[in-house]
Short mmCIF file of C-alpha atoms and ligand atoms in Angstrom, two decimals:
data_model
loop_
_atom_site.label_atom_id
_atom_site.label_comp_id
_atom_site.label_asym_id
_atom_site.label_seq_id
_atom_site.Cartn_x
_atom_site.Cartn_y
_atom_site.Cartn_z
CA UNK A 1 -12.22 -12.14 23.52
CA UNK A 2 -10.86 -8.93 23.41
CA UNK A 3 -7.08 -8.43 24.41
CA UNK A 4 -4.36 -6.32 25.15
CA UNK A 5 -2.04 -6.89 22.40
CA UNK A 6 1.54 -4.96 22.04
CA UNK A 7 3.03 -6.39 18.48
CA UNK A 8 6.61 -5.41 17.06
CA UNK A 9 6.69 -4.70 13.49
CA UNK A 10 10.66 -5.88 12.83
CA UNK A 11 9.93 -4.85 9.04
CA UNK A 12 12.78 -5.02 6.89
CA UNK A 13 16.03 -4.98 9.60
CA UNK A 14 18.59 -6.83 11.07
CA UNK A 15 20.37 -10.01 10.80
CA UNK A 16 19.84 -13.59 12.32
CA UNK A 17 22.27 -12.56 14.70
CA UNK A 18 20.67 -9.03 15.47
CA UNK A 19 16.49 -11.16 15.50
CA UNK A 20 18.14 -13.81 18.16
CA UNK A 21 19.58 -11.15 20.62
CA UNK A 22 16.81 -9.12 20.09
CA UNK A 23 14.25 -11.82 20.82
CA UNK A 24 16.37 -13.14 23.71
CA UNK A 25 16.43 -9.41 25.79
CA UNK A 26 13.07 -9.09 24.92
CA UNK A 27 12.40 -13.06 26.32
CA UNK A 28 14.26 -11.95 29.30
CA UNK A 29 13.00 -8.83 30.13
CA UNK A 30 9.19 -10.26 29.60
CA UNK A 31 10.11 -12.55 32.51
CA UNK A 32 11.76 -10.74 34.73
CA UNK A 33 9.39 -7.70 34.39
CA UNK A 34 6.15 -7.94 32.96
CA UNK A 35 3.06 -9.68 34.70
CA UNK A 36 -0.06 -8.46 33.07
CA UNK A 37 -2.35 -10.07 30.74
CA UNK A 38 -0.99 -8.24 27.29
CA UNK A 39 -0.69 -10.64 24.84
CA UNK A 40 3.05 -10.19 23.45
CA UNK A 41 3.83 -10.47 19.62
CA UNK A 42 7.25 -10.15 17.65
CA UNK A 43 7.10 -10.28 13.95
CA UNK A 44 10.45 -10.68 12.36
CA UNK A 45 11.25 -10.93 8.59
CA UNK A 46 10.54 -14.08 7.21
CA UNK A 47 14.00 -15.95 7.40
CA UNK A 48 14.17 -15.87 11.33
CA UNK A 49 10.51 -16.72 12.17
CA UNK A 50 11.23 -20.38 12.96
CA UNK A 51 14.49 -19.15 14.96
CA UNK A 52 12.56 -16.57 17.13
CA UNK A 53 9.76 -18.76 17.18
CA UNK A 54 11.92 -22.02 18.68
CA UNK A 55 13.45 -19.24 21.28
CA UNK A 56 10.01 -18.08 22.84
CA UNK A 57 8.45 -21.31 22.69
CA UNK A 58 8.55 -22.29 26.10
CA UNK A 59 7.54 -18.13 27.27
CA UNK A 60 3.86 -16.70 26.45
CA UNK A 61 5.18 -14.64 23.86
CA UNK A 62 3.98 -14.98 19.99
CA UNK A 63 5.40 -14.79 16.81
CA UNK A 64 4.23 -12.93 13.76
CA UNK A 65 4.89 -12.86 10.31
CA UNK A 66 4.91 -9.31 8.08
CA UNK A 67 2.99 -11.01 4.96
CA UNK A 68 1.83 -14.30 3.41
CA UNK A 69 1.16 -14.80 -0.17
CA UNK A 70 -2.57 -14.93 -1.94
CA UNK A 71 -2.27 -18.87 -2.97
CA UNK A 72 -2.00 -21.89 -1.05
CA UNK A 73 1.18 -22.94 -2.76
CA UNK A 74 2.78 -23.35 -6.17
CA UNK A 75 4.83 -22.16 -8.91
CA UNK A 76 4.90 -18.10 -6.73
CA UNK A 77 8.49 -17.71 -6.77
CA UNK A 78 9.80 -15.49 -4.03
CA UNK A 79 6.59 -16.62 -2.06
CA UNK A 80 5.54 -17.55 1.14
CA UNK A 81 2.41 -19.27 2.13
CA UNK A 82 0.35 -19.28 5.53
CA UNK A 83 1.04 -22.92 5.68
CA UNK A 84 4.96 -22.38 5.52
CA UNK A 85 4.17 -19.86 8.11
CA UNK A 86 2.38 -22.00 10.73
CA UNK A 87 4.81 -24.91 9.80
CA UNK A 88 7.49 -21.99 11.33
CA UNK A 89 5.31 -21.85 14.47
CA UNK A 90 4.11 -18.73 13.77
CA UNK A 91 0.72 -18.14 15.08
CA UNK A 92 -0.16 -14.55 13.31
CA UNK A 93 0.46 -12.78 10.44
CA UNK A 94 0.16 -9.43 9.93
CA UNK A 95 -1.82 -8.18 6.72
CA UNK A 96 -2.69 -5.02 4.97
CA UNK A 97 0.15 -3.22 6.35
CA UNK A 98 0.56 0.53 4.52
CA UNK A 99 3.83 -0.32 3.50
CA UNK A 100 2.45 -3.53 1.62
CA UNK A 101 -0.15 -1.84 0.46
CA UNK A 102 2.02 1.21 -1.17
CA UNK A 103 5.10 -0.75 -2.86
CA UNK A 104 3.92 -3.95 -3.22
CA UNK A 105 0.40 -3.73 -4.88
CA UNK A 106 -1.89 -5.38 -1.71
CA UNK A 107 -4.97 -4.23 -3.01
CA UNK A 108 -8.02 -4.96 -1.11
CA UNK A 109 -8.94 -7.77 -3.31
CA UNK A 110 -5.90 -9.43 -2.87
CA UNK A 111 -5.62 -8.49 0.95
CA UNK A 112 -9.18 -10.66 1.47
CA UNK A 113 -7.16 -13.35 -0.40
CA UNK A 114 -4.78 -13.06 1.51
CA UNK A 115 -6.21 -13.35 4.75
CA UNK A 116 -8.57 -16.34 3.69
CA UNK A 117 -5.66 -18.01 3.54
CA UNK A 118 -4.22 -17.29 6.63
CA UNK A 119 -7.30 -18.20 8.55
CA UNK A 120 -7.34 -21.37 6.29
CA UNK A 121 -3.24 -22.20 8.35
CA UNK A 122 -5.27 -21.67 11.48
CA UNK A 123 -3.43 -17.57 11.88
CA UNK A 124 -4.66 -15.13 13.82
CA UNK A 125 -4.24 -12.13 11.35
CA UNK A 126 -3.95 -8.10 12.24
CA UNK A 127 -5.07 -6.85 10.22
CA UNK A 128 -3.90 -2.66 9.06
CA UNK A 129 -6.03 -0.02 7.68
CA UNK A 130 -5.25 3.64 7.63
CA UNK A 131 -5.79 6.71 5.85
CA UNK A 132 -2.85 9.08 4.17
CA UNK A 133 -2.01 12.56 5.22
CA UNK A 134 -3.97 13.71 1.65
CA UNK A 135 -6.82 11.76 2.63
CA UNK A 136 -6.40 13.19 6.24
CA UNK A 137 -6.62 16.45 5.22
CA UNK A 138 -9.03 16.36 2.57
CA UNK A 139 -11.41 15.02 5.94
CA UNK A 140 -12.09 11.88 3.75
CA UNK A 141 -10.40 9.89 6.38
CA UNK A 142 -13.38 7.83 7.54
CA UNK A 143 -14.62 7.13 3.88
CA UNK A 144 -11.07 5.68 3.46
CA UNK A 145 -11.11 3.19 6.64
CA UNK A 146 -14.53 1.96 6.18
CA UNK A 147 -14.21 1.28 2.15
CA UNK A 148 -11.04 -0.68 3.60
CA UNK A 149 -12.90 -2.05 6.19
CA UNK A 150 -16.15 -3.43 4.20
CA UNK A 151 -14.02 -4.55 1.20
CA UNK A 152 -11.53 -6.86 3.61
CA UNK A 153 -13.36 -7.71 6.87
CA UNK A 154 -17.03 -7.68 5.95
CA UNK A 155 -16.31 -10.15 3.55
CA UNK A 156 -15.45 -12.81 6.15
CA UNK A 157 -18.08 -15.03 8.09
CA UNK A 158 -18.38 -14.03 12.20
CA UNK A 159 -16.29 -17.00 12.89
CA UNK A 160 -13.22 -16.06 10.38
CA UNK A 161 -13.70 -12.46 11.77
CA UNK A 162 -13.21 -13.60 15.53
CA UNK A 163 -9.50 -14.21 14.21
CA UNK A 164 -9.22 -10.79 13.26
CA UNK A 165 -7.15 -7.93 15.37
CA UNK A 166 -7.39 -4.10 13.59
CA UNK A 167 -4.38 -2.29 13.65
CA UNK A 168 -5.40 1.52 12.96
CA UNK A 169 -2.20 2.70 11.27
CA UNK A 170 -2.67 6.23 9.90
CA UNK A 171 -0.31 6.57 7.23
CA UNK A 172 1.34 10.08 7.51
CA UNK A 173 2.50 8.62 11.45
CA UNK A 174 4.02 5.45 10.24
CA UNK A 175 7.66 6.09 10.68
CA UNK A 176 7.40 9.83 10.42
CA UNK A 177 7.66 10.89 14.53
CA UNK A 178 3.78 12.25 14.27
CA UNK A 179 1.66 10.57 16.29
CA UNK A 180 -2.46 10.59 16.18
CA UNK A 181 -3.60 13.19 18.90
CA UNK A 182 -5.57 10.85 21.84
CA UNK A 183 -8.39 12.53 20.59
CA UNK A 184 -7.87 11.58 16.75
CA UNK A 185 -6.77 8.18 17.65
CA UNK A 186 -9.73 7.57 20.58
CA UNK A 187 -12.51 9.14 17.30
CA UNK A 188 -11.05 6.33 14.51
CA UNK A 189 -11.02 3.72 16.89
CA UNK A 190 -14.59 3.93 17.97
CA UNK A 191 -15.70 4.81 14.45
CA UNK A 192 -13.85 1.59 13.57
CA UNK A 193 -15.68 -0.65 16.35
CA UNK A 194 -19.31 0.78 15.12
CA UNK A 195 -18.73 0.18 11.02
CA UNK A 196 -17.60 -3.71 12.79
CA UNK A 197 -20.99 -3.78 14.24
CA UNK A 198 -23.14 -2.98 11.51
CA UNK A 199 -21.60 -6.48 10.09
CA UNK A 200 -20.94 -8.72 13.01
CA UNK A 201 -22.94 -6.91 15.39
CA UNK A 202 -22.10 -6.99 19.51
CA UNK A 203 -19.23 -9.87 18.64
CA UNK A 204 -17.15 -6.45 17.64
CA UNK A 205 -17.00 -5.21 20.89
CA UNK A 206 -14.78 -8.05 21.51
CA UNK A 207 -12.65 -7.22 18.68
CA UNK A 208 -9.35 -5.50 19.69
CA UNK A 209 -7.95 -2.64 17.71
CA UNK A 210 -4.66 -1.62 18.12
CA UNK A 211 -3.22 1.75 17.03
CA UNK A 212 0.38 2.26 14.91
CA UNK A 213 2.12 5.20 13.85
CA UNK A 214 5.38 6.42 16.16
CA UNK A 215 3.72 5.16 19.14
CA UNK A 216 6.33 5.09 21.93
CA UNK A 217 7.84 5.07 25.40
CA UNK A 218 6.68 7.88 25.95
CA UNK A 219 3.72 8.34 24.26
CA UNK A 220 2.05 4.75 24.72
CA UNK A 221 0.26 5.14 28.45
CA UNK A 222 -2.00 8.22 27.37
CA UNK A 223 -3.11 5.94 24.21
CA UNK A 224 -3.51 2.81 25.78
CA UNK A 225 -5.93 4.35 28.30
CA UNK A 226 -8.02 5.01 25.62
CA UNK A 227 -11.40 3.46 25.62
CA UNK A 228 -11.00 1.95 22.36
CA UNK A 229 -7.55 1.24 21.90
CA UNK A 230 -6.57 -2.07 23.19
CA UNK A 231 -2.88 -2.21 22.12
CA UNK A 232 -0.20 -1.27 19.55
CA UNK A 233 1.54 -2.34 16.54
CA UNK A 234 4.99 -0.56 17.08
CA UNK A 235 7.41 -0.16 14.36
CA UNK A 236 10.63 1.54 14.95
CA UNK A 237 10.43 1.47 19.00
CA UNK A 238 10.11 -2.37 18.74
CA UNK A 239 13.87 -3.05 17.46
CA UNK A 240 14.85 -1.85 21.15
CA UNK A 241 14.07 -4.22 23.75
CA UNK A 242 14.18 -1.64 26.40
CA UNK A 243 11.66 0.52 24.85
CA UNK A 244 9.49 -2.18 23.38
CA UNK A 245 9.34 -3.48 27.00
CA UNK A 246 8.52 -0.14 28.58
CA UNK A 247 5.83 0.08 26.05
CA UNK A 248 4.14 -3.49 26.94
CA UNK A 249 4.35 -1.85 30.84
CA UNK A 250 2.39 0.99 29.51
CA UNK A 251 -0.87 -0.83 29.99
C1 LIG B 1 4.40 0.16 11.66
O1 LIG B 1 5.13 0.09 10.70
O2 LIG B 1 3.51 -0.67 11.82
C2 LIG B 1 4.60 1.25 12.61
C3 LIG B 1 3.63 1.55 13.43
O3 LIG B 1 5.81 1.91 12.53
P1 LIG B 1 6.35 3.04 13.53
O4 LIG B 1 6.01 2.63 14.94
O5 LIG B 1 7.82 3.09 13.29
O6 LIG B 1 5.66 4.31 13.15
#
């Protein structure tokens, strides 16, 4: 079905301390505040998933993690499997992130790995794809997103692909302060839904597809009243619970 989803992308910050307060105001503030049906996800750094996991258990908010490794389990050290994950009662995982991507080597063929295995652990996965500024500006933007698109998602049978959220994440926005014009952001997301159908047909119209890149307070209504945006993946404006909140009300 497809969802409102507002996700926090923690990335690489804070303590144990800093991930329990922050999940805490964020638990409390949910309660007091929001009532709507947007599906609420916080992905913290690997060590304090089962912590911020065991503190919104009993609230309808979800945990995330950032990455899972390409293999079930084994001699990977430094890695993390989906089935550690889910044992951490994680429910998603995002994948494909630009970040990842950049530094870290997730290649497409190791992204579909990747996210095999997380549906394998029973995750929901969110899956990012976005273009750079170069690519931007050299108007080979939508090439970019659909190569990503048919080399990752395609690959996956209709029922895997039900599991799937899209984050679009353009990559020059991501942590920079520029976000996609409504208009840019409204044109990726649709072109997005129709290279979905061509592969699962009408089942992507229940897909949601939620935009990233310095989405905000302040920016976050006029986006998420976009036809074909259905939520966001928020970086820097999720370590605040004030602003994170404000951006779930956005909807
Ligand atoms: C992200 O990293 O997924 C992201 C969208 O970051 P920011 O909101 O800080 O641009």
């Amino acid at each position: 079905m497809r969802r409102k989803i507002v996700a926090g992308n923690w990335k690489m910050n804070g303590t144990l301390d800093d991930a329990i307060k922050l999940t805490s105001e964020i638990a409390g503030m949910y309660k007091d505040e929001i009532n709507s049906d947007v599906q609420v996800v916080l992905s913290p750094p690997f060590p304090f998933l089962n912590s911020v996991s065991k503190l919104t258990n009993n609230t309808a908010i979800k945990v995330a993690a950032q990455n899972c490794a390409a293999q079930a389990s084994g001699a990977f050290t430094g890695e993390v499997s989906a089935s550690m994950i889910t044992s951490c009662g994680a429910g998603y995982v995002i994948l494909g992130h630009s970040e990842r991507r950049t530094y870290f080597s997730d290649t497409d063929e190791v992204l579909l790995l990747k996210v095999r295995q997380a549906l394998l652990n029973g995750l929901q996965v969110i899956f990012c794809i976005g273009e750079t500024k170069a690519e931007r500006e050299s108007n080979s933007h939508f090439d970019c997103v659909e190569k990503q698109i048919l080399n990752v998602l395609s690959q996956l049978t209709p029922d895997e692909f039900a599991k799937c959220i899209v984050a679009y994440e353009p990559v020059w926005a991501i942590g920079t302060g520029l976000t996609a014009s409504p208009a840019q952001v409204q044109e990726m997301h649709h072109f997005i839904r129709e290279v979905l159908k061509k592969q699962f047909g009408e089942q992507a119209s229940e897909t949601s597809i939620l935009y990233g890149g310095s989405c905000n307070e302040n920016n976050a209504k006029e986006l998420f009243a976009l036809p074909d945006v259905d939520g966001g993946l928020i970086g820097g404006a999720s370590l605040k619970s004030r602003s994170f909140i404000s951006i779930i009300k956005s909807f």
